[in-house]
Tab-separated table of C-alpha atoms in Angstrom:
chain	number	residue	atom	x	y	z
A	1	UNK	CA	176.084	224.820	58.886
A	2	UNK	CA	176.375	223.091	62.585
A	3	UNK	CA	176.891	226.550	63.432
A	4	UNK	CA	178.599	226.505	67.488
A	5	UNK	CA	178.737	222.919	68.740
A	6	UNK	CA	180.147	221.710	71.987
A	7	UNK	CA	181.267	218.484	73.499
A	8	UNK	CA	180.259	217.013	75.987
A	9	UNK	CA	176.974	218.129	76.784
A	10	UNK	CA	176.813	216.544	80.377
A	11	UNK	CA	180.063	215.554	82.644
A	12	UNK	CA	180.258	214.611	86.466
A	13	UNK	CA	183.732	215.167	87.889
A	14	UNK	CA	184.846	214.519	91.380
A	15	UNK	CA	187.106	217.238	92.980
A	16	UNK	CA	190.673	217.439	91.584
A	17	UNK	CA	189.686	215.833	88.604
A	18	UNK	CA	190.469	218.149	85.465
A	19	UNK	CA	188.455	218.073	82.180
A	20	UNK	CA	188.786	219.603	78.770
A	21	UNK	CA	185.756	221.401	77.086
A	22	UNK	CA	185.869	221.541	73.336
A	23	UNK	CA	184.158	223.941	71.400
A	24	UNK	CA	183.822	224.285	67.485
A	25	UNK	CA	182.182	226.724	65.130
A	26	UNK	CA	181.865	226.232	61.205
A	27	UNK	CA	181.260	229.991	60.520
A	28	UNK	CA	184.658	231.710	60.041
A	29	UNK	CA	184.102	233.653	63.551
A	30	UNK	CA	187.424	235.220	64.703
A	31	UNK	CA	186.513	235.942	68.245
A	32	UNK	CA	185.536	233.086	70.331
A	33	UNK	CA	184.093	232.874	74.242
A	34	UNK	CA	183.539	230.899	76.950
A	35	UNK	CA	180.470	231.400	79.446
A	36	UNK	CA	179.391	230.113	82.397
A	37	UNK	CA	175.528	230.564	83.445
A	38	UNK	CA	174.874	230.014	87.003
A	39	UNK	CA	171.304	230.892	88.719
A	40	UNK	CA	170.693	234.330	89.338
A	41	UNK	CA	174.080	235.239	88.264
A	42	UNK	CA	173.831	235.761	84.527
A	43	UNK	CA	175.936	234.749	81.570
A	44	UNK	CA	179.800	235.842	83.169
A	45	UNK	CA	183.182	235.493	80.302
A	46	UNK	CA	185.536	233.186	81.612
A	47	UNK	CA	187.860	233.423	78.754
A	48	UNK	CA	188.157	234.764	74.950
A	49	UNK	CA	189.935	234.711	71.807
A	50	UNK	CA	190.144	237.169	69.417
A	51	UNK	CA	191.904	235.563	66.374
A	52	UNK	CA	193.759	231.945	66.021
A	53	UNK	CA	196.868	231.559	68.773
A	54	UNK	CA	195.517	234.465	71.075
A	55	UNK	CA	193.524	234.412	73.888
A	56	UNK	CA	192.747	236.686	77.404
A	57	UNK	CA	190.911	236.537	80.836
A	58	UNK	CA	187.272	237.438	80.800
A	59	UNK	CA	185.653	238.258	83.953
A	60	UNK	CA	186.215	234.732	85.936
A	61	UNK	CA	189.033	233.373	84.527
A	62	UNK	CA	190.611	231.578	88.171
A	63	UNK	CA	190.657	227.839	87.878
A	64	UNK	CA	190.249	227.837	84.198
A	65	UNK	CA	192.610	227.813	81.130
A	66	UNK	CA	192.331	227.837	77.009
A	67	UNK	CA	193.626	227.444	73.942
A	68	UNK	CA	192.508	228.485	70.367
A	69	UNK	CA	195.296	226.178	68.161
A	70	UNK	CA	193.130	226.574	65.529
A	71	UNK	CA	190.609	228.880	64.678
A	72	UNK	CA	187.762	226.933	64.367
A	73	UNK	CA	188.173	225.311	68.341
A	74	UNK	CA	187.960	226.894	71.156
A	75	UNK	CA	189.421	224.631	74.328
A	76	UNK	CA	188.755	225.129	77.970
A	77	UNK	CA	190.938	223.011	80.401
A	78	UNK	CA	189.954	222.823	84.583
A	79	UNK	CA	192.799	220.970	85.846
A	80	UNK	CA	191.695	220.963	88.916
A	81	UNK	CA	187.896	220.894	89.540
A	82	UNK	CA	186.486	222.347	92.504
A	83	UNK	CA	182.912	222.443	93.450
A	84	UNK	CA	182.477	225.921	92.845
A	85	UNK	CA	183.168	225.462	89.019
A	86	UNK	CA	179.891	223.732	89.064
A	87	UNK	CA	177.971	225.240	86.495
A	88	UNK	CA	176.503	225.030	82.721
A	89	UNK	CA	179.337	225.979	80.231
A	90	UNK	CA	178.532	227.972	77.334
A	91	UNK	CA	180.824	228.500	74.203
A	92	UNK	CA	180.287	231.392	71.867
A	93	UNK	CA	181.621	232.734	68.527
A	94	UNK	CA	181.559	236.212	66.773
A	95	UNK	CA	182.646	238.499	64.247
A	96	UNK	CA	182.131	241.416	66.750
A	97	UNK	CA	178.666	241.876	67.183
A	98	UNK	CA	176.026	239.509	68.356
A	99	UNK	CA	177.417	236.124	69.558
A	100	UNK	CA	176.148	232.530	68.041
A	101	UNK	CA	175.930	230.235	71.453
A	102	UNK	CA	176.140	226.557	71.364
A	103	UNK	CA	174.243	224.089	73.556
A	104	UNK	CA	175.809	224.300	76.485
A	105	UNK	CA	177.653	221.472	78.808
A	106	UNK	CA	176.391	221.289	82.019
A	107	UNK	CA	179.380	220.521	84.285
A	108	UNK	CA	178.644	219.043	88.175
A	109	UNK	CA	182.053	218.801	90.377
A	110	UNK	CA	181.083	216.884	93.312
B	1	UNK	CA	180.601	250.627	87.344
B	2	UNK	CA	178.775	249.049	84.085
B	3	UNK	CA	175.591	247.285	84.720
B	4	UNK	CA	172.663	245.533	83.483
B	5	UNK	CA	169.215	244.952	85.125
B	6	UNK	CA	166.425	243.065	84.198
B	7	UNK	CA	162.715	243.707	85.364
B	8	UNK	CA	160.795	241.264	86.379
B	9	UNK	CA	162.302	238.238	87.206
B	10	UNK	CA	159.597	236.013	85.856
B	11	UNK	CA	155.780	236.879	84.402
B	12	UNK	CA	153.290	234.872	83.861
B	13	UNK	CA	150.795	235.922	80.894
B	14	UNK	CA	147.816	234.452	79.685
B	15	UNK	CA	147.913	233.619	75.759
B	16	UNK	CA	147.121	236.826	73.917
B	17	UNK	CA	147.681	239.130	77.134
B	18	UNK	CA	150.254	241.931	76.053
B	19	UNK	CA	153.244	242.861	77.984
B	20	UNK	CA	156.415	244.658	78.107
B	21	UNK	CA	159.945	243.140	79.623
B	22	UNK	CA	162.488	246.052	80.760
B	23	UNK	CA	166.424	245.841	80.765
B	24	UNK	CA	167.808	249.139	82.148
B	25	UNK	CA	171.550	249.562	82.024
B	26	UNK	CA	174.409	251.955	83.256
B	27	UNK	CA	177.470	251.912	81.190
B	28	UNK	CA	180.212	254.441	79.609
B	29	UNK	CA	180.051	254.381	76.066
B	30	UNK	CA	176.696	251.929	74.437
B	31	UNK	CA	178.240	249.741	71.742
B	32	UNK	CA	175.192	247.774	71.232
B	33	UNK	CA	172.104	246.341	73.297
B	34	UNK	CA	171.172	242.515	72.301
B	35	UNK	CA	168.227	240.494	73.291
B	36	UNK	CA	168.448	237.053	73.226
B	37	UNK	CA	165.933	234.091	73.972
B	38	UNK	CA	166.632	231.319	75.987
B	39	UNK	CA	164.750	227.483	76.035
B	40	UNK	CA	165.664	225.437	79.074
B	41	UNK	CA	168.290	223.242	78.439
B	42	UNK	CA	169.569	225.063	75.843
B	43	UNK	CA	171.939	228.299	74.300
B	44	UNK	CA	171.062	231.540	74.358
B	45	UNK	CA	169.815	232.498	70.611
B	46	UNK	CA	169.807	236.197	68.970
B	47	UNK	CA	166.493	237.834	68.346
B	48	UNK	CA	168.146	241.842	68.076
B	49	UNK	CA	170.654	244.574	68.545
B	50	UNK	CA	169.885	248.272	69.200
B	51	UNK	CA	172.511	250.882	68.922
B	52	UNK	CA	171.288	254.435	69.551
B	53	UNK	CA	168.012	255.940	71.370
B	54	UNK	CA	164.816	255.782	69.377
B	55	UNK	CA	165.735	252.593	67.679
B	56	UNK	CA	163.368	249.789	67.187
B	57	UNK	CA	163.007	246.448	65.669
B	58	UNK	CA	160.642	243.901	65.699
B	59	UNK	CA	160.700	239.939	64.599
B	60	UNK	CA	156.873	238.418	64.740
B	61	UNK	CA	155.261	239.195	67.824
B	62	UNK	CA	158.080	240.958	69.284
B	63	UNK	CA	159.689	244.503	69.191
B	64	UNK	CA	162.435	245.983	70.949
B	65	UNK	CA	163.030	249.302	71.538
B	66	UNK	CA	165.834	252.015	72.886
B	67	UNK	CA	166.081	255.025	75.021
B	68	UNK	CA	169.578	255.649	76.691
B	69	UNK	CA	169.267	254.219	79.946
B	70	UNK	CA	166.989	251.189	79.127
B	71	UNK	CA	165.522	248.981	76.458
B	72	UNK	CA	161.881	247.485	75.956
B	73	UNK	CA	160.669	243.819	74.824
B	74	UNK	CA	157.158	244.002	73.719
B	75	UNK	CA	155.414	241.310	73.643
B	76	UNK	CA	152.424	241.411	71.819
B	77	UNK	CA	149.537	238.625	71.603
B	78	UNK	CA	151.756	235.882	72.908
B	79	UNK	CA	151.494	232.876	72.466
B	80	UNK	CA	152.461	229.417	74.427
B	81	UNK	CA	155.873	229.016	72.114
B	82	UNK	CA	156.808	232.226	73.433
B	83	UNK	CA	157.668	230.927	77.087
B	84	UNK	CA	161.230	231.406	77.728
B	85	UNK	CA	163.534	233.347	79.302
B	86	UNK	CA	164.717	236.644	78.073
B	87	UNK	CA	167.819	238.279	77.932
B	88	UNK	CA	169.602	241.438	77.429
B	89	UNK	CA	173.427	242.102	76.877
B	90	UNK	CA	175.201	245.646	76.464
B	91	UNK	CA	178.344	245.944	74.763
B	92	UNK	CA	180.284	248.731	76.378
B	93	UNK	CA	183.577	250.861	76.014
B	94	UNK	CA	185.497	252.953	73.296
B	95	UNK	CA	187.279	250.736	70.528
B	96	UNK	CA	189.492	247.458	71.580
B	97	UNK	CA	189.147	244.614	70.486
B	98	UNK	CA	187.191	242.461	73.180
B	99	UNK	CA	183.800	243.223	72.387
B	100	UNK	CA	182.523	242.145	76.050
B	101	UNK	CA	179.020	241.719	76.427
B	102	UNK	CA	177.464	242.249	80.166
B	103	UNK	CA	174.475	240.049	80.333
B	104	UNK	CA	171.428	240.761	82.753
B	105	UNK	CA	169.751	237.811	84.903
B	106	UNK	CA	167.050	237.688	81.938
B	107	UNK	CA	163.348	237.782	82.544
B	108	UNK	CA	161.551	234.051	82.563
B	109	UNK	CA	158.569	234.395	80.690
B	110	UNK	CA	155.418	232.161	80.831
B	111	UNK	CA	152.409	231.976	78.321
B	112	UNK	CA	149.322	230.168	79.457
B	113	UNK	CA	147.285	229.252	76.785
């Protein structure tokens, strides 16, 4: 199994550029997260999905939006990158308990 | 308001030299308490989950254990491929669906050998 894998893994984007995030898991998870990790800050939810088709705001959702089409992919869209949303992405999967992380894309808006 | 704290921010250890990483948390209604290890440049990975006071586990040279306001990483004899960083997650709440996980800043941990 890949297990969670993410594309890309590094992206430069200049301000008001937008950007999809793809992330894909081969285990079967239904729920589905994304992360960002900035320093000092910890791990916050941007977004999650609970099952195929659904999907809710996490704890900084502004700026950001998603789609789970199928279960097995996870999108995040910026359509409009600020510097702010300068960060390292993390995508996650679950079947309710402990998450599986990917590798991580680390994003710089300039 | 639910919260997660992790003490100390970094430590330094020299190969062999026992040691103990805290998370202490405040939150209405412990789901589950995670740790997780982190490598620069990469994902967080799973090492355990805790779910009531007086639980432990352990995984090679580490064990975690529970009381109801904090959680312990022992560390013991480590060694150089232990440097990471460290971190701990409580699920919180009654029922739903979301399963949110509030992560701590972690604890960046450094073996000299």
């Amino acid at each position: 199994n890949a297990g969670v894998t993410q594309t890309p893994k590094f992206r430069v984007l200049k301000t008001g550029q937008s950007m999809t995030l793809l992330c894909a898991q081969d285990m079967n998870h239904e729920y589905m997260y994304w992360y960002r990790q900035d320093p000092g800050m910890g791990l916050r939810l941007i977004h999650y999905s609970v099952g195929e088709g659904t999907t809710a705001k996490g704890e900084v959702p502004d700026g950001y939006n998603v789609s789970r089409l199928k279960k097995q992919n996870f999108l995040l869209g910026l359509e409009s990158a600020a510097p702010s949303q300068t960060s390292v992405y993390f995508c996650a999967s679950s079947q309710g308990g402990d998450r599986e992380f990917g590798p991580g894309t680390r994003l710089t808006v300039t | 308001e639910d919260q997660v704290t992790q003490s100390p921010e970094a430590l330094r250890l020299q190969e062999g030299e026992s040691s103990s990483l805290n998370c202490s948390y405040t939150v209405s209604g412990l789901r589950g308490l995670f740790w997780y290890r982190q490598d620069p440049g990469k994902g967080p990975e799973f090492l355990f989950t805790l779910y009531s006071a007086g639980e432990e586990k352990e995984k090679e040279r580490l064990k975690a254990t529970l009381t109801k306001k904090e959680s312990f990483l022992h560390i013991t004899a480590p060694k150089p491929e232990d440097s990471a960083t460290y971190l701990c997650a409580v699920q919180a709440g009654y029922g739903g669906a979301t399963n949110k996980l509030i992560f701590g800043t972690g604890t960046l941990l450094a073996v000299q050998p």
